[in-house]
């Protein structure tokens, strides 16, 4: 059974940092494309960052230079390090996966996601 469990959200002041983690089970992280997306109230979902099965990463322009995506295949864990946070980063963040895929080009390419974790920046 595929499961994605996010953790690490919370409240922080502008300029601060948070680290989000996603623990995956039921599939192998290293064989899959993974990512984080976010949704703020009244806004569309935004794909924040993607990591391919070869470790290649991409970022939305809105977070480029501030967020770092990494994964630990030995622990089947995906981590999003968020630095220099801004109030506009406030949203619920979701971990997403496309099992057995090298890459995902858009949010609709992912086929699994977690329950999300709230990030609030004031």
Short mmCIF file of C-alpha atoms in Angstrom, two decimals:
data_model
loop_
_atom_site.label_atom_id
_atom_site.label_comp_id
_atom_site.label_asym_id
_atom_site.label_seq_id
_atom_site.Cartn_x
_atom_site.Cartn_y
_atom_site.Cartn_z
CA UNK A 1 0.00 0.00 0.00
CA UNK A 2 1.43 3.35 -1.05
CA UNK A 3 1.62 5.90 1.73
CA UNK A 4 3.15 9.35 1.96
CA UNK A 5 3.33 11.00 5.37
CA UNK A 6 4.44 14.62 5.69
CA UNK A 7 5.85 16.26 8.79
CA UNK A 8 7.71 19.41 9.81
CA UNK A 9 5.18 22.11 9.14
CA UNK A 10 4.47 24.89 11.58
CA UNK A 11 4.50 28.62 12.14
CA UNK A 12 7.54 30.80 11.59
CA UNK A 13 8.35 34.46 11.18
CA UNK A 14 9.32 35.87 7.83
CA UNK A 15 12.96 35.18 7.11
CA UNK A 16 12.94 31.97 9.09
CA UNK A 17 13.37 28.36 7.99
CA UNK A 18 11.44 25.13 8.13
CA UNK A 19 12.24 21.61 7.03
CA UNK A 20 9.49 19.43 5.67
CA UNK A 21 9.88 15.68 5.51
CA UNK A 22 7.93 13.05 3.63
CA UNK A 23 8.27 9.40 4.55
CA UNK A 24 7.22 7.05 1.80
CA UNK A 25 6.16 3.43 2.12
CA UNK A 26 4.89 0.82 -0.29
CA UNK A 27 7.29 1.77 -3.08
CA UNK A 28 10.92 2.69 -3.67
CA UNK A 29 11.72 6.39 -3.64
CA UNK A 30 14.79 6.02 -5.78
CA UNK A 31 12.78 4.52 -8.66
CA UNK A 32 10.21 7.30 -8.66
CA UNK A 33 9.73 10.95 -9.39
CA UNK A 34 8.84 12.90 -6.25
CA UNK A 35 7.77 16.42 -5.51
CA UNK A 36 6.10 18.93 -3.25
CA UNK A 37 3.16 21.08 -4.12
CA UNK A 38 1.29 23.64 -2.06
CA UNK A 39 -2.11 25.18 -1.90
CA UNK A 40 -3.08 28.37 -0.16
CA UNK A 41 -6.73 29.15 0.64
CA UNK A 42 -8.48 30.46 -2.45
CA UNK A 43 -5.50 29.71 -4.67
CA UNK A 44 -4.65 27.03 -7.17
CA UNK A 45 -2.16 24.30 -6.37
CA UNK A 46 1.41 25.18 -7.18
CA UNK A 47 4.10 22.64 -7.94
CA UNK A 48 6.95 23.83 -5.72
CA UNK A 49 9.72 21.39 -6.55
CA UNK A 50 10.35 18.09 -8.30
CA UNK A 51 13.13 15.53 -8.04
CA UNK A 52 13.62 12.87 -10.65
CA UNK A 53 14.73 9.30 -10.13
CA UNK A 54 18.27 10.36 -11.11
CA UNK A 55 18.33 13.12 -8.49
CA UNK A 56 17.75 16.01 -10.88
CA UNK A 57 15.73 18.79 -9.26
CA UNK A 58 13.62 21.68 -10.45
CA UNK A 59 11.97 24.54 -8.59
CA UNK A 60 9.19 26.99 -9.13
CA UNK A 61 10.50 30.50 -9.77
CA UNK A 62 8.77 31.62 -6.59
CA UNK A 63 11.03 29.45 -4.41
CA UNK A 64 14.19 29.17 -6.49
CA UNK A 65 17.28 30.00 -4.44
CA UNK A 66 15.39 29.60 -1.15
CA UNK A 67 14.15 25.99 -1.11
CA UNK A 68 16.25 22.86 -1.44
CA UNK A 69 14.80 19.46 -2.27
CA UNK A 70 16.65 16.26 -1.42
CA UNK A 71 15.95 12.64 -0.79
CA UNK A 72 17.47 9.83 1.25
CA UNK A 73 16.86 6.57 -0.57
CA UNK A 74 18.11 4.52 2.37
CA UNK A 75 15.37 5.98 4.55
CA UNK A 76 12.82 6.42 1.75
CA UNK A 77 12.47 10.03 2.84
CA UNK A 78 12.04 13.25 0.88
CA UNK A 79 13.07 16.54 2.47
CA UNK A 80 12.24 20.12 1.54
CA UNK A 81 14.46 22.67 3.25
CA UNK A 82 12.74 26.03 3.16
CA UNK A 83 14.83 29.12 3.90
CA UNK A 84 14.14 32.86 3.84
CA UNK A 85 10.45 32.16 4.17
CA UNK A 86 7.96 34.81 3.11
CA UNK A 87 4.31 35.32 4.08
CA UNK A 88 3.36 34.30 0.54
CA UNK A 89 4.82 30.85 1.27
CA UNK A 90 1.94 30.24 3.66
CA UNK A 91 0.06 27.20 2.40
CA UNK A 92 -0.59 23.55 2.99
CA UNK A 93 2.28 21.56 1.55
CA UNK A 94 1.80 18.13 0.05
CA UNK A 95 4.30 15.43 -0.84
CA UNK A 96 3.60 13.76 -4.19
CA UNK A 97 4.91 10.74 -6.07
CA UNK A 98 4.82 9.14 -9.48
CA UNK A 99 5.88 5.58 -8.83
CA UNK A 100 8.27 4.02 -11.30
CA UNK A 101 8.66 7.24 -13.24
CA UNK A 102 11.86 9.14 -14.05
CA UNK A 103 10.27 12.59 -14.00
CA UNK A 104 7.07 14.56 -13.65
CA UNK A 105 6.55 17.69 -15.73
CA UNK A 106 3.41 18.92 -14.06
CA UNK A 107 1.28 18.44 -11.01
CA UNK A 108 -1.15 16.25 -12.94
CA UNK A 109 1.62 13.73 -13.65
CA UNK A 110 1.80 12.65 -10.00
CA UNK A 111 -0.42 9.77 -8.95
CA UNK A 112 -0.03 9.70 -5.16
CA UNK A 113 0.09 12.36 -2.47
CA UNK A 114 -0.06 12.71 1.27
CA UNK A 115 -2.43 14.47 3.62
CA UNK A 116 -0.33 17.64 3.76
CA UNK A 117 1.29 19.75 6.43
CA UNK A 118 0.51 23.38 7.14
CA UNK A 119 3.14 26.09 6.85
CA UNK A 120 2.32 29.55 8.15
CA UNK A 121 4.71 32.48 7.73
CA UNK A 122 3.92 35.77 9.45
#
